[in-house]
Amino acid sequence: MLEDLPVALKGLLLQALMRFLPAWAEPWISGLLSAAAVVVVFGLLFGIVTVLERKGLGRMQNRYGPNRVGIPLTSVRLAGFGQFLADGIKALTKEDVVPRAADRVVHFLAPVVMVIPALLALAVLPYGRHCVPVDFEAGLLFFFAVGAATELAVFMAGWSSRNKYSLLGAMRGIAQMLSYEVPLVLAVVPVVMAAGSLSLVRIVEAQAAVGNWTGWFIATPWGLAGFLLFLAAALAEANRSPFDLPEGESEIVAGYFIEYSGFKFALFFLGEYLGLFAALGLAITLFLGGWQAPVGSLAWMPSWFWFFAKLLVLIGVAIWVRGSWPRLRVDQLMGLAWKFLLPLTLVNLVSAVLWRFVPGPALAWLVCGGLTLAAYVGLARGLATAGGWGPRTYRFAE
Amino acid sequence: MLGEGLAKGLLTTAKNFVGSYVSRERLVTVQYPEERRPLPEAARSFPFLVYDGDDPVAGLRCVACKICETECPPQCIYIVKDTVKKPDHTGKLQNQPLIFDIDISVCMSCQICVEVCPFDAIKMDVAYEWSTHDRFEGLLLHKEQLSKPNSYYHKIHPTEAAEVDARLAAARAKAAVARAGGAGKPAAPAAVKG
């Protein structure tokens, strides 16, 4: 019953609508309903996550965080979870300022271009057993193809604003996103090799063989390393802290969306969060067993519940990371992508191949895990001495 | 080793996150309108006028000497002397203000009026919630609003108020001795009053 709830709801709505509409409209309406579900669910999740993030960051700094806004005209406070509605209304009523020198058309289009690819990427993720908005044979390829369009939006916003900070932010954004695309995709390749398919539905099914979490790809040395590498690259791809250089408040004010106000600013915010959700959702699909329950005895709970539970946990990790780590410098950012993540993903690829051919799980763990660990330690040691990544001494700051 | 500091950072924030739910002492902020931090004793906002006893008019220490008005750097005090005199705390007849206004939108809380007052009549208040919809009349405090009892002064600045009370008591004792010694002198103002 609960398992099929999203599908049943959609079926009911479609039936109700088809009473008034011609037969040829059915596939269109069906698609539209799926798209609307994605927009509504993730729009709502975005709102809740903004509150959660502010509360979480507050608690990490020993503050309360937002806890006031509840139901208007009453004393019900909902622990501050009405905040995102108030913020949304505020963003809608704000003046929409466009700089006089800006390229008006591109300036207008940039926030739209930011949100659309994120929504498209979200459309191919399998949220539950029967809950896949679009099931492509090469869904993974589609995901990365549309995900790369975010770079276009960043550059459109930065260039059309005619502001030095925007342009700096956009340039940083482009450099960062292009660089991190490489380890991001390479971290995924072992999964494709193991599952033998580019279809995200097939990849989830490949992890379902055992029936509990030991069947997930994260329960292998290359999966664990791949997951962590993917997470690092995904945070960079989504412009999240510690890779939020394109926004870099302390250096370039707000980066590429500095000249945006009102709802366009909110759209950038939305696009960024949707990008994060999409990236984390893909991490879940590829490494954490997608919509599967971690233990077989919990499989009676609806599959989409497990997907969103895992998503919330990963979002929590992203918030935790944001509250803990400082932002990287531009050269550190590039160095991390090309000198550290890229070699590690390549080693991880070899490790995944070895996993296939080394007999016995114990020996395989030893060989593959040892290889990855050795590569990590070697790279870290080498970069700390030769690359200047070690602790720095300051002549005048002590 | 790369990653050591990252783990340390994560641990610190995790401790804060859990700790802030467990112990309230960790929380550095207060929920303002509901709870307020106790103010330090030396806190000060804007000046107020002290009166002794229960009657804000009869007990007012101010003698309208206008020293504070003259000394006030931003010129936010406005005083008009009353034609009727009243006895001060030693029994001596003194002037009193008919109008005593302080524009707290101008006042810069420098405390110079308090320093120069020879009668310990003007002191610094600690009230800070003065927001109002009317920025002219709402922030112009009149004598009635400014007059506050000595007990209030004791409440907000206990140490300082005790010192002032001791000083005033000494002055009163001296005046009483003088009255007892030379009977003619203090009798003269009494005759004027009659």
Coordinates of C-alpha atoms in Angstrom, one line a residue:
Chain A
M1 CA 0.0 0.0 0.0
L2 CA 2.6 2.6 1.1
E3 CA 5.1 1.1 -1.3
D4 CA 2.9 2.0 -4.3
L5 CA 1.6 5.3 -2.8
P6 CA 3.4 7.7 -5.2
V7 CA 2.4 5.6 -8.2
A8 CA -1.2 5.1 -7.1
L9 CA -1.5 8.9 -6.4
K10 CA -0.2 9.6 -9.9
G11 CA -2.6 7.1 -11.4
L12 CA -5.6 8.6 -9.6
L13 CA -4.6 12.1 -10.7
L14 CA -4.1 11.0 -14.3
Q15 CA -7.5 9.3 -14.4
A16 CA -9.2 12.3 -13.0
L17 CA -7.5 14.6 -15.5
M18 CA -8.1 12.3 -18.5
R19 CA -11.9 12.7 -18.1
F20 CA -11.6 16.2 -19.4
L21 CA -8.7 15.8 -21.9
P22 CA -8.3 14.1 -25.3
A23 CA -6.6 10.7 -25.4
W24 CA -3.5 11.9 -27.2
A25 CA -2.7 14.1 -24.2
E26 CA -2.2 11.2 -21.9
P27 CA 1.6 10.6 -22.2
W28 CA 2.1 14.4 -21.9
I29 CA 0.0 14.7 -18.8
S30 CA 1.7 11.7 -17.3
G31 CA 5.2 13.2 -17.9
L32 CA 4.0 16.5 -16.6
L33 CA 2.7 14.9 -13.4
S34 CA 6.0 13.1 -12.8
A35 CA 7.9 16.4 -13.4
A36 CA 5.5 18.2 -11.0
A37 CA 6.1 15.6 -8.4
V38 CA 9.9 16.1 -8.7
V39 CA 9.5 19.9 -8.5
V40 CA 7.2 19.8 -5.5
V41 CA 9.0 17.1 -3.5
F42 CA 12.5 18.6 -4.0
G43 CA 11.2 22.2 -3.7
L44 CA 9.8 21.3 -0.3
L45 CA 12.9 19.4 0.6
F46 CA 15.0 22.4 -0.4
G47 CA 12.9 24.6 2.0
I48 CA 13.2 22.2 4.9
V49 CA 16.9 21.6 4.3
T50 CA 17.6 25.4 4.4
V51 CA 16.1 25.5 7.9
L52 CA 17.8 22.3 8.9
E53 CA 21.1 23.6 7.7
R54 CA 20.8 26.9 9.6
K55 CA 19.8 25.0 12.7
G56 CA 22.6 22.5 12.3
L57 CA 25.2 25.1 11.7
G58 CA 23.9 27.0 14.7
R59 CA 24.2 24.1 17.0
M60 CA 27.7 23.4 15.7
Q61 CA 28.5 26.9 16.8
N62 CA 26.6 26.5 20.1
R63 CA 23.7 28.7 19.0
Y64 CA 20.0 27.9 18.7
G65 CA 19.6 28.7 15.0
P66 CA 16.2 29.8 13.6
N67 CA 13.4 28.7 16.1
R68 CA 10.8 31.5 15.9
V69 CA 8.7 31.4 12.7
G70 CA 5.7 29.1 13.0
I71 CA 2.1 29.7 12.1
P72 CA 1.4 33.4 11.8
L73 CA -0.9 35.1 14.2
T74 CA -0.6 32.2 16.7
S75 CA 2.0 31.3 19.2
V76 CA 2.7 28.0 17.5
R77 CA 6.3 28.0 16.6
L78 CA 7.0 24.7 14.9
A79 CA 10.6 24.9 16.1
G80 CA 11.3 27.4 13.4
F81 CA 10.3 25.3 10.4
G82 CA 8.0 28.0 9.0
Q83 CA 11.2 30.0 8.3
F84 CA 11.6 28.8 4.7
L85 CA 8.0 29.9 3.8
A86 CA 8.7 33.4 5.3
D87 CA 12.0 33.5 3.3
G88 CA 10.3 32.5 0.1
I89 CA 7.6 35.2 0.5
K90 CA 10.3 37.7 1.3
A91 CA 12.3 36.7 -1.8
L92 CA 9.1 37.0 -3.9
T93 CA 8.3 40.5 -2.7
K94 CA 11.8 41.9 -3.1
E95 CA 12.7 44.3 -5.8
D96 CA 14.3 42.6 -8.8
V97 CA 17.4 44.7 -9.6
V98 CA 19.1 44.3 -13.0
P99 CA 22.3 46.3 -13.4
R100 CA 22.1 48.9 -16.2
A101 CA 25.2 47.5 -17.9
A102 CA 24.0 43.9 -17.7
D103 CA 23.1 41.8 -20.7
R104 CA 19.4 41.6 -19.8
V105 CA 18.5 38.5 -21.6
V106 CA 21.3 36.4 -20.4
H107 CA 21.0 37.8 -17.0
F108 CA 17.4 36.7 -16.9
L109 CA 18.1 33.3 -18.3
A110 CA 21.0 32.3 -16.0
P111 CA 18.9 31.4 -12.9
V112 CA 16.5 29.4 -15.1
V113 CA 19.4 27.5 -16.7
M114 CA 20.7 26.9 -13.2
V115 CA 17.5 25.2 -12.0
I116 CA 16.5 23.2 -15.2
P117 CA 19.5 20.9 -15.4
A118 CA 19.3 20.1 -11.7
L119 CA 15.6 19.1 -12.2
L120 CA 16.5 17.0 -15.3
A121 CA 19.2 15.3 -13.3
L122 CA 16.8 14.5 -10.5
A123 CA 14.4 13.0 -13.0
V124 CA 16.5 10.0 -13.8
L125 CA 17.2 8.9 -10.2
P126 CA 15.3 5.8 -9.1
Y127 CA 13.5 6.9 -5.9
G128 CA 11.8 3.6 -5.2
R129 CA 11.0 0.2 -6.6
H130 CA 8.3 1.6 -8.8
C131 CA 9.2 5.2 -8.5
V132 CA 11.4 6.2 -11.4
P133 CA 10.3 9.4 -13.2
V134 CA 12.4 8.6 -16.3
D135 CA 14.1 5.2 -16.8
F136 CA 16.9 5.7 -19.4
E137 CA 19.1 2.9 -20.7
A138 CA 22.0 5.3 -20.1
G139 CA 20.7 7.3 -17.2
L140 CA 24.1 7.8 -15.7
L141 CA 25.4 9.4 -18.9
F142 CA 22.3 11.6 -19.1
F143 CA 22.9 12.6 -15.5
F144 CA 26.4 13.8 -16.1
A145 CA 25.5 15.4 -19.4
V146 CA 22.8 17.6 -18.0
G147 CA 24.8 18.1 -14.8
A148 CA 27.5 19.8 -16.8
A149 CA 25.0 22.4 -17.9
T150 CA 25.3 24.1 -14.5
E151 CA 28.7 25.4 -15.6
L152 CA 26.9 27.2 -18.4
A153 CA 24.5 28.9 -16.0
V154 CA 27.4 29.9 -13.7
F155 CA 29.2 31.5 -16.6
M156 CA 26.1 33.2 -18.0
A157 CA 25.4 34.7 -14.6
G158 CA 29.0 35.9 -14.1
W159 CA 29.5 37.3 -17.6
S160 CA 26.1 39.0 -18.0
S161 CA 26.3 40.8 -14.7
R162 CA 29.2 43.0 -15.8
N163 CA 30.6 42.9 -12.3
K164 CA 34.2 42.1 -11.5
Y165 CA 33.2 39.9 -8.6
S166 CA 30.7 38.0 -10.7
L167 CA 33.3 37.4 -13.3
L168 CA 35.8 36.2 -10.8
G169 CA 33.3 33.9 -9.2
A170 CA 32.2 32.6 -12.6
M171 CA 35.8 31.9 -13.6
R172 CA 36.5 30.1 -10.3
G173 CA 33.2 28.2 -10.8
I174 CA 34.1 27.1 -14.3
A175 CA 37.6 26.1 -13.4
Q176 CA 36.4 24.2 -10.3
M177 CA 33.5 22.4 -12.0
L178 CA 35.5 21.4 -15.0
S179 CA 38.3 20.1 -12.9
Y180 CA 36.1 18.1 -10.5
E181 CA 34.0 16.6 -13.3
V182 CA 37.0 14.4 -14.1
P183 CA 37.4 12.7 -10.7
L184 CA 33.6 12.7 -10.3
V185 CA 33.1 10.6 -13.5
L186 CA 36.2 8.5 -12.9
A187 CA 34.9 7.6 -9.4
V188 CA 31.8 6.3 -11.0
V189 CA 33.4 4.1 -13.6
P190 CA 34.1 1.1 -11.2
V191 CA 30.4 1.0 -10.4
V192 CA 29.6 0.8 -14.1
M193 CA 32.1 -1.9 -14.5
A194 CA 30.7 -3.9 -11.6
A195 CA 27.1 -3.5 -12.6
G196 CA 27.7 -3.8 -16.3
S197 CA 25.1 -1.2 -17.1
L198 CA 24.7 2.6 -17.4
S199 CA 21.1 2.4 -16.3
L200 CA 20.6 3.6 -12.8
V201 CA 17.7 1.2 -12.2
R202 CA 20.0 -1.7 -13.3
I203 CA 22.8 -0.4 -11.0
V204 CA 20.4 -0.5 -8.0
E205 CA 19.3 -4.0 -8.9
A206 CA 22.9 -5.1 -9.1
Q207 CA 23.3 -4.2 -5.5
A208 CA 20.1 -6.0 -4.5
A209 CA 21.5 -9.5 -4.9
V210 CA 22.4 -10.1 -1.2
G211 CA 19.3 -8.4 0.2
N212 CA 21.1 -6.3 2.8
W213 CA 23.7 -3.6 3.1
T214 CA 26.6 -6.1 2.5
G215 CA 25.5 -6.2 -1.2
W216 CA 25.9 -2.5 -1.7
F217 CA 28.9 -1.3 -3.6
I218 CA 30.1 0.7 -0.5
A219 CA 30.8 -2.7 1.2
T220 CA 33.8 -3.2 -1.1
P221 CA 37.1 -1.4 -0.8
W222 CA 36.8 0.2 -4.2
G223 CA 33.2 1.2 -3.4
L224 CA 34.1 2.8 -0.1
A225 CA 37.0 4.7 -1.6
G226 CA 34.9 5.5 -4.7
F227 CA 32.0 6.8 -2.5
L228 CA 34.3 9.1 -0.5
L229 CA 36.0 10.4 -3.7
F230 CA 32.6 10.8 -5.3
L231 CA 31.3 12.7 -2.3
A232 CA 34.3 15.1 -2.3
A233 CA 34.0 15.7 -6.0
A234 CA 30.2 16.1 -5.7
L235 CA 30.5 18.7 -3.0
A236 CA 32.9 20.6 -5.3
E237 CA 30.5 20.1 -8.3
A238 CA 27.6 21.5 -6.2
N239 CA 29.7 24.5 -5.0
R240 CA 29.3 23.4 -1.4
S241 CA 31.7 24.2 1.4
P242 CA 34.7 23.5 1.6
F243 CA 34.7 24.1 -2.2
D244 CA 32.4 27.2 -2.2
L245 CA 35.0 29.4 -3.8
P246 CA 32.7 30.6 -6.6
E247 CA 30.7 32.3 -3.9
G248 CA 33.5 32.9 -1.4
E249 CA 31.7 35.5 0.7
S250 CA 34.9 36.8 2.4
E251 CA 36.7 37.4 -0.9
I252 CA 34.3 38.1 -3.7
V253 CA 31.1 38.9 -1.8
A254 CA 28.7 36.5 -3.4
G255 CA 30.6 35.4 -6.6
Y256 CA 28.6 34.9 -9.7
F257 CA 25.2 35.7 -8.4
I258 CA 26.2 39.0 -6.7
E259 CA 24.0 41.0 -9.1
Y260 CA 20.9 39.0 -8.5
S261 CA 18.2 39.9 -6.1
G262 CA 14.7 38.8 -5.1
F263 CA 13.4 35.6 -6.6
K264 CA 16.3 35.2 -9.1
F265 CA 18.6 35.0 -6.2
A266 CA 16.3 32.4 -4.6
L267 CA 16.4 30.4 -7.8
F268 CA 20.2 30.3 -7.7
F269 CA 19.9 29.1 -4.2
L270 CA 17.4 26.5 -5.2
G271 CA 19.5 25.4 -8.2
E272 CA 22.5 24.9 -6.0
Y273 CA 20.6 22.8 -3.5
L274 CA 18.9 20.8 -6.2
G275 CA 22.3 20.1 -7.7
L276 CA 23.5 18.9 -4.3
F277 CA 20.4 16.7 -3.9
A278 CA 21.0 15.3 -7.3
A279 CA 24.6 14.6 -6.7
L280 CA 23.9 13.0 -3.3
G281 CA 21.0 11.0 -4.8
L282 CA 23.4 9.7 -7.4
A283 CA 25.8 8.7 -4.7
I284 CA 23.1 6.8 -2.9
T285 CA 22.0 5.1 -6.2
L286 CA 25.6 4.1 -7.1
F287 CA 27.1 3.2 -3.8
L288 CA 24.5 3.0 -1.0
G289 CA 22.1 0.6 -2.7
G290 CA 19.6 3.2 -3.9
W291 CA 16.2 2.6 -2.4
Q292 CA 17.0 -0.6 -0.7
A293 CA 16.6 -1.2 3.0
P294 CA 19.9 -1.6 4.9
V295 CA 18.7 -4.8 6.6
G296 CA 16.4 -7.4 5.0
S297 CA 14.1 -7.3 8.0
L298 CA 13.4 -3.6 7.4
A299 CA 12.4 -4.2 3.8
W300 CA 8.7 -3.9 4.7
M301 CA 9.1 -0.1 4.9
P302 CA 8.5 1.6 1.6
S303 CA 11.5 1.8 -0.7
W304 CA 11.2 5.6 -1.3
F305 CA 11.3 6.1 2.4
W306 CA 14.8 4.5 2.5
F307 CA 15.9 6.6 -0.4
F308 CA 14.9 9.9 1.3
A309 CA 16.3 8.7 4.7
K310 CA 19.7 8.1 3.1
L311 CA 19.4 11.4 1.3
L312 CA 18.8 13.2 4.5
V313 CA 21.7 11.5 6.2
L314 CA 24.0 12.5 3.4
I315 CA 22.6 16.1 3.5
G316 CA 23.4 16.0 7.2
V317 CA 27.0 15.0 6.4
A318 CA 27.2 17.9 3.9
I319 CA 26.0 20.3 6.5
W320 CA 28.4 18.9 9.1
V321 CA 31.3 19.3 6.6
R322 CA 30.2 22.9 6.0
G323 CA 30.2 23.7 9.6
S324 CA 33.6 22.1 10.2
W325 CA 36.0 22.9 7.4
P326 CA 37.4 26.1 6.1
R327 CA 37.3 27.1 2.5
L328 CA 40.2 26.1 0.2
R329 CA 42.4 28.5 -1.7
V330 CA 42.1 28.4 -5.5
D331 CA 45.5 26.7 -6.0
Q332 CA 44.7 24.2 -3.2
L333 CA 41.4 23.5 -4.9
M334 CA 43.0 22.8 -8.3
G335 CA 45.8 20.8 -6.6
L336 CA 43.3 18.6 -4.8
A337 CA 41.5 17.8 -7.9
W338 CA 44.4 17.1 -10.2
K339 CA 47.1 15.9 -7.9
F340 CA 45.1 14.0 -5.3
L341 CA 41.6 13.0 -6.3
L342 CA 42.5 12.1 -10.0
P343 CA 45.4 9.7 -9.1
L344 CA 43.3 8.2 -6.4
T345 CA 40.3 7.5 -8.7
L346 CA 42.7 5.9 -11.2
V347 CA 44.1 3.7 -8.5
N348 CA 40.6 2.9 -7.4
L349 CA 39.8 1.8 -11.0
V350 CA 42.7 -0.7 -10.8
S351 CA 41.6 -1.8 -7.4
A352 CA 38.1 -2.5 -8.8
V353 CA 39.6 -4.6 -11.5
L354 CA 41.7 -6.5 -9.0
W355 CA 38.6 -7.1 -6.8
R356 CA 37.1 -9.0 -9.7
F357 CA 40.1 -11.3 -10.2
V358 CA 41.5 -11.8 -6.7
P359 CA 40.0 -15.0 -5.2
G360 CA 38.5 -15.0 -1.7
P361 CA 37.0 -11.9 0.0
A362 CA 39.6 -11.7 2.7
L363 CA 42.5 -11.6 0.3
A364 CA 40.6 -9.3 -2.0
W365 CA 40.0 -6.9 0.8
L366 CA 43.7 -7.0 1.7
V367 CA 44.9 -6.5 -1.8
C368 CA 42.4 -3.8 -2.9
G369 CA 42.1 -2.0 0.4
G370 CA 45.9 -2.1 0.8
L371 CA 46.4 -0.7 -2.7
T372 CA 44.0 2.2 -2.1
L373 CA 45.4 2.9 1.4
A374 CA 48.9 2.8 0.1
A375 CA 48.1 5.2 -2.7
Y376 CA 46.4 7.5 -0.2
V377 CA 49.3 7.4 2.3
G378 CA 51.8 7.8 -0.5
L379 CA 50.1 10.7 -2.1
A380 CA 49.5 12.4 1.2
R381 CA 53.1 12.0 2.3
G382 CA 54.4 13.1 -1.1
L383 CA 52.2 16.1 -1.3
A384 CA 52.9 17.1 2.3
T385 CA 56.7 17.2 1.6
A386 CA 57.0 18.0 -2.1
G387 CA 53.7 19.7 -2.8
G388 CA 53.8 22.0 0.2
W389 CA 50.6 20.7 1.6
G390 CA 52.0 20.0 5.1
P391 CA 51.5 22.3 8.1
R392 CA 52.8 25.7 7.3
T393 CA 55.0 27.9 9.5
Y394 CA 54.2 31.5 9.6
R395 CA 57.2 33.8 10.3
F396 CA 55.2 36.7 11.8
A397 CA 51.9 35.3 12.8
E398 CA 53.0 33.3 15.8
Chain B
M1 CA 49.0 13.0 7.8
L2 CA 46.5 14.4 5.4
G3 CA 43.0 14.2 6.8
E4 CA 43.9 14.3 10.5
G5 CA 43.0 17.9 10.9
L6 CA 39.8 17.3 8.9
A7 CA 38.7 14.6 11.4
K8 CA 39.6 16.8 14.3
G9 CA 37.4 19.6 12.9
L10 CA 34.5 17.2 12.4
L11 CA 34.9 15.9 15.9
T12 CA 34.8 19.5 17.4
T13 CA 31.6 20.4 15.6
A14 CA 30.0 17.1 16.4
K15 CA 30.8 17.7 20.1
N16 CA 29.3 21.2 19.9
F17 CA 26.2 19.9 18.1
V18 CA 25.4 17.2 20.6
G19 CA 26.6 19.2 23.6
S20 CA 24.4 22.2 22.7
Y21 CA 21.3 19.9 23.1
V22 CA 22.6 18.3 26.3
S23 CA 23.9 21.2 28.3
R24 CA 22.4 24.7 28.2
E25 CA 25.6 26.2 29.4
R26 CA 27.2 25.6 26.1
L27 CA 24.7 27.9 24.3
V28 CA 26.3 31.3 24.0
T29 CA 23.2 33.1 22.9
V30 CA 20.0 33.9 24.8
Q31 CA 16.4 34.0 23.6
Y32 CA 16.2 37.7 23.8
P33 CA 12.7 39.0 24.5
E34 CA 11.9 36.1 26.8
E35 CA 15.3 36.0 28.6
R36 CA 17.8 38.7 29.1
R37 CA 21.4 38.6 30.3
P38 CA 21.9 40.4 33.6
L39 CA 23.6 43.7 32.9
P40 CA 27.0 44.4 34.4
E41 CA 26.9 46.9 37.3
A42 CA 28.8 49.6 35.3
A43 CA 26.2 49.4 32.4
R44 CA 24.8 52.7 31.3
S45 CA 22.4 53.9 28.7
F46 CA 20.9 57.3 29.2
P47 CA 20.7 59.7 32.2
F48 CA 17.8 59.9 34.6
L49 CA 16.9 62.2 37.6
V50 CA 17.1 60.8 41.1
Y51 CA 14.5 61.7 43.7
D52 CA 14.5 60.9 47.5
G53 CA 11.4 59.6 49.2
D54 CA 8.1 58.9 47.5
D55 CA 7.3 62.2 45.9
P56 CA 9.0 62.7 42.5
V57 CA 8.4 66.5 42.7
A58 CA 9.2 67.2 46.3
G59 CA 12.1 64.7 46.5
L60 CA 13.8 65.7 43.3
R61 CA 17.5 66.4 43.9
C62 CA 17.9 68.6 40.8
V63 CA 18.2 72.3 41.6
A64 CA 18.1 73.5 38.0
C65 CA 21.7 74.8 38.2
K66 CA 22.0 74.0 34.4
I67 CA 25.6 72.9 34.8
C68 CA 24.7 69.6 32.9
E69 CA 22.9 71.5 30.2
T70 CA 26.0 73.7 29.7
E71 CA 28.4 70.8 29.8
C72 CA 26.5 68.3 27.6
P73 CA 28.6 67.9 24.5
P74 CA 25.7 67.1 22.1
Q75 CA 23.4 69.6 23.8
C76 CA 20.6 67.2 24.4
I77 CA 19.5 68.6 27.8
Y78 CA 16.9 71.4 28.0
I79 CA 16.2 73.0 31.4
V80 CA 13.8 75.8 32.5
K81 CA 14.0 77.0 36.0
D82 CA 10.8 77.2 38.1
T83 CA 10.0 80.4 39.9
V84 CA 8.9 78.5 43.0
K85 CA 11.6 77.2 45.2
K86 CA 11.5 74.1 47.4
P87 CA 13.8 72.8 50.3
D88 CA 16.4 70.2 49.3
H89 CA 17.3 67.2 51.4
T90 CA 19.3 69.2 53.9
G91 CA 16.3 71.6 54.4
K92 CA 17.9 74.4 52.4
L93 CA 15.6 76.2 49.9
Q94 CA 16.7 75.5 46.3
N95 CA 15.5 76.1 42.8
Q96 CA 13.8 73.4 41.0
P97 CA 13.4 72.7 37.3
L98 CA 10.0 73.5 35.7
I99 CA 11.1 71.7 32.5
F100 CA 13.8 69.1 32.3
D101 CA 14.0 67.4 28.9
I102 CA 16.6 65.0 27.5
D103 CA 16.5 64.1 23.9
I104 CA 17.9 60.5 24.0
S105 CA 18.1 60.4 20.2
V106 CA 20.8 63.0 20.6
C107 CA 22.3 61.8 23.9
M108 CA 25.6 59.9 23.4
S109 CA 25.7 58.4 26.8
C110 CA 29.0 60.1 27.7
Q111 CA 28.1 60.5 31.4
I112 CA 29.6 64.0 31.6
C113 CA 26.3 65.3 33.0
V114 CA 26.7 62.8 35.9
E115 CA 30.3 63.8 36.4
V116 CA 29.6 67.5 36.7
C117 CA 26.4 67.4 38.8
P118 CA 27.3 68.8 42.3
F119 CA 24.0 67.5 43.7
D120 CA 24.2 63.8 42.7
A121 CA 20.8 64.5 41.0
I122 CA 21.5 63.0 37.6
K123 CA 22.7 59.4 37.1
M124 CA 23.0 56.9 34.3
D125 CA 20.1 54.5 33.7
V126 CA 20.4 51.0 32.3
A127 CA 17.2 50.8 30.4
Y128 CA 17.9 50.2 26.7
E129 CA 14.6 49.2 25.2
W130 CA 13.6 52.6 23.9
S131 CA 12.4 51.8 20.4
T132 CA 9.4 53.7 19.4
H133 CA 7.2 54.5 16.4
D134 CA 7.6 58.3 17.0
R135 CA 11.2 59.3 16.7
F136 CA 10.6 62.9 17.8
E137 CA 8.2 62.8 20.8
G138 CA 8.9 59.2 21.7
L139 CA 12.6 59.8 22.2
L140 CA 12.3 63.2 24.0
L141 CA 12.0 62.4 27.7
H142 CA 10.4 64.8 30.0
K143 CA 10.9 65.4 33.7
E144 CA 8.1 63.1 34.7
Q145 CA 9.6 60.2 32.7
L146 CA 13.2 61.0 33.8
S147 CA 12.4 61.2 37.6
K148 CA 13.1 57.8 39.2
P149 CA 13.4 57.0 42.9
N150 CA 16.6 56.5 44.8
S151 CA 15.5 52.9 45.4
Y152 CA 15.7 52.3 41.6
Y153 CA 19.2 53.8 41.6
H154 CA 20.1 51.3 44.4
K155 CA 18.7 48.5 42.3
I156 CA 20.7 49.2 39.2
H157 CA 24.0 50.5 40.6
P158 CA 24.1 49.3 44.2
T159 CA 27.8 50.1 45.0
E160 CA 27.7 53.6 43.5
A161 CA 24.3 54.4 45.1
A162 CA 25.6 53.4 48.5
E163 CA 28.6 55.8 48.1
V164 CA 26.3 58.6 47.1
D165 CA 24.0 58.0 50.0
A166 CA 26.9 58.0 52.4
R167 CA 28.1 61.3 51.0
L168 CA 24.7 62.9 51.2
A169 CA 24.2 61.6 54.7
A170 CA 27.5 63.3 55.7
A171 CA 26.4 66.5 54.1
R172 CA 23.1 66.3 56.0
A173 CA 24.9 65.7 59.3
K174 CA 27.2 68.7 58.6
A175 CA 24.2 70.9 57.9
A176 CA 22.4 69.7 61.1
V177 CA 25.5 70.6 63.1
A178 CA 25.7 74.0 61.4
R179 CA 22.0 74.5 62.2
A180 CA 22.5 73.6 65.8
G181 CA 25.6 75.8 66.1
G182 CA 24.5 79.1 64.6
A183 CA 20.8 79.3 65.1
G184 CA 20.4 82.5 63.1
K185 CA 21.6 81.4 59.8
P186 CA 19.3 78.5 58.8
A187 CA 16.4 80.4 60.2
A188 CA 16.7 83.1 57.5
P189 CA 15.6 80.8 54.5
A190 CA 12.8 79.5 56.6
A191 CA 11.5 83.0 56.9
V192 CA 11.7 83.5 53.2
K193 CA 9.7 80.4 52.6
G194 CA 6.9 81.5 55.0

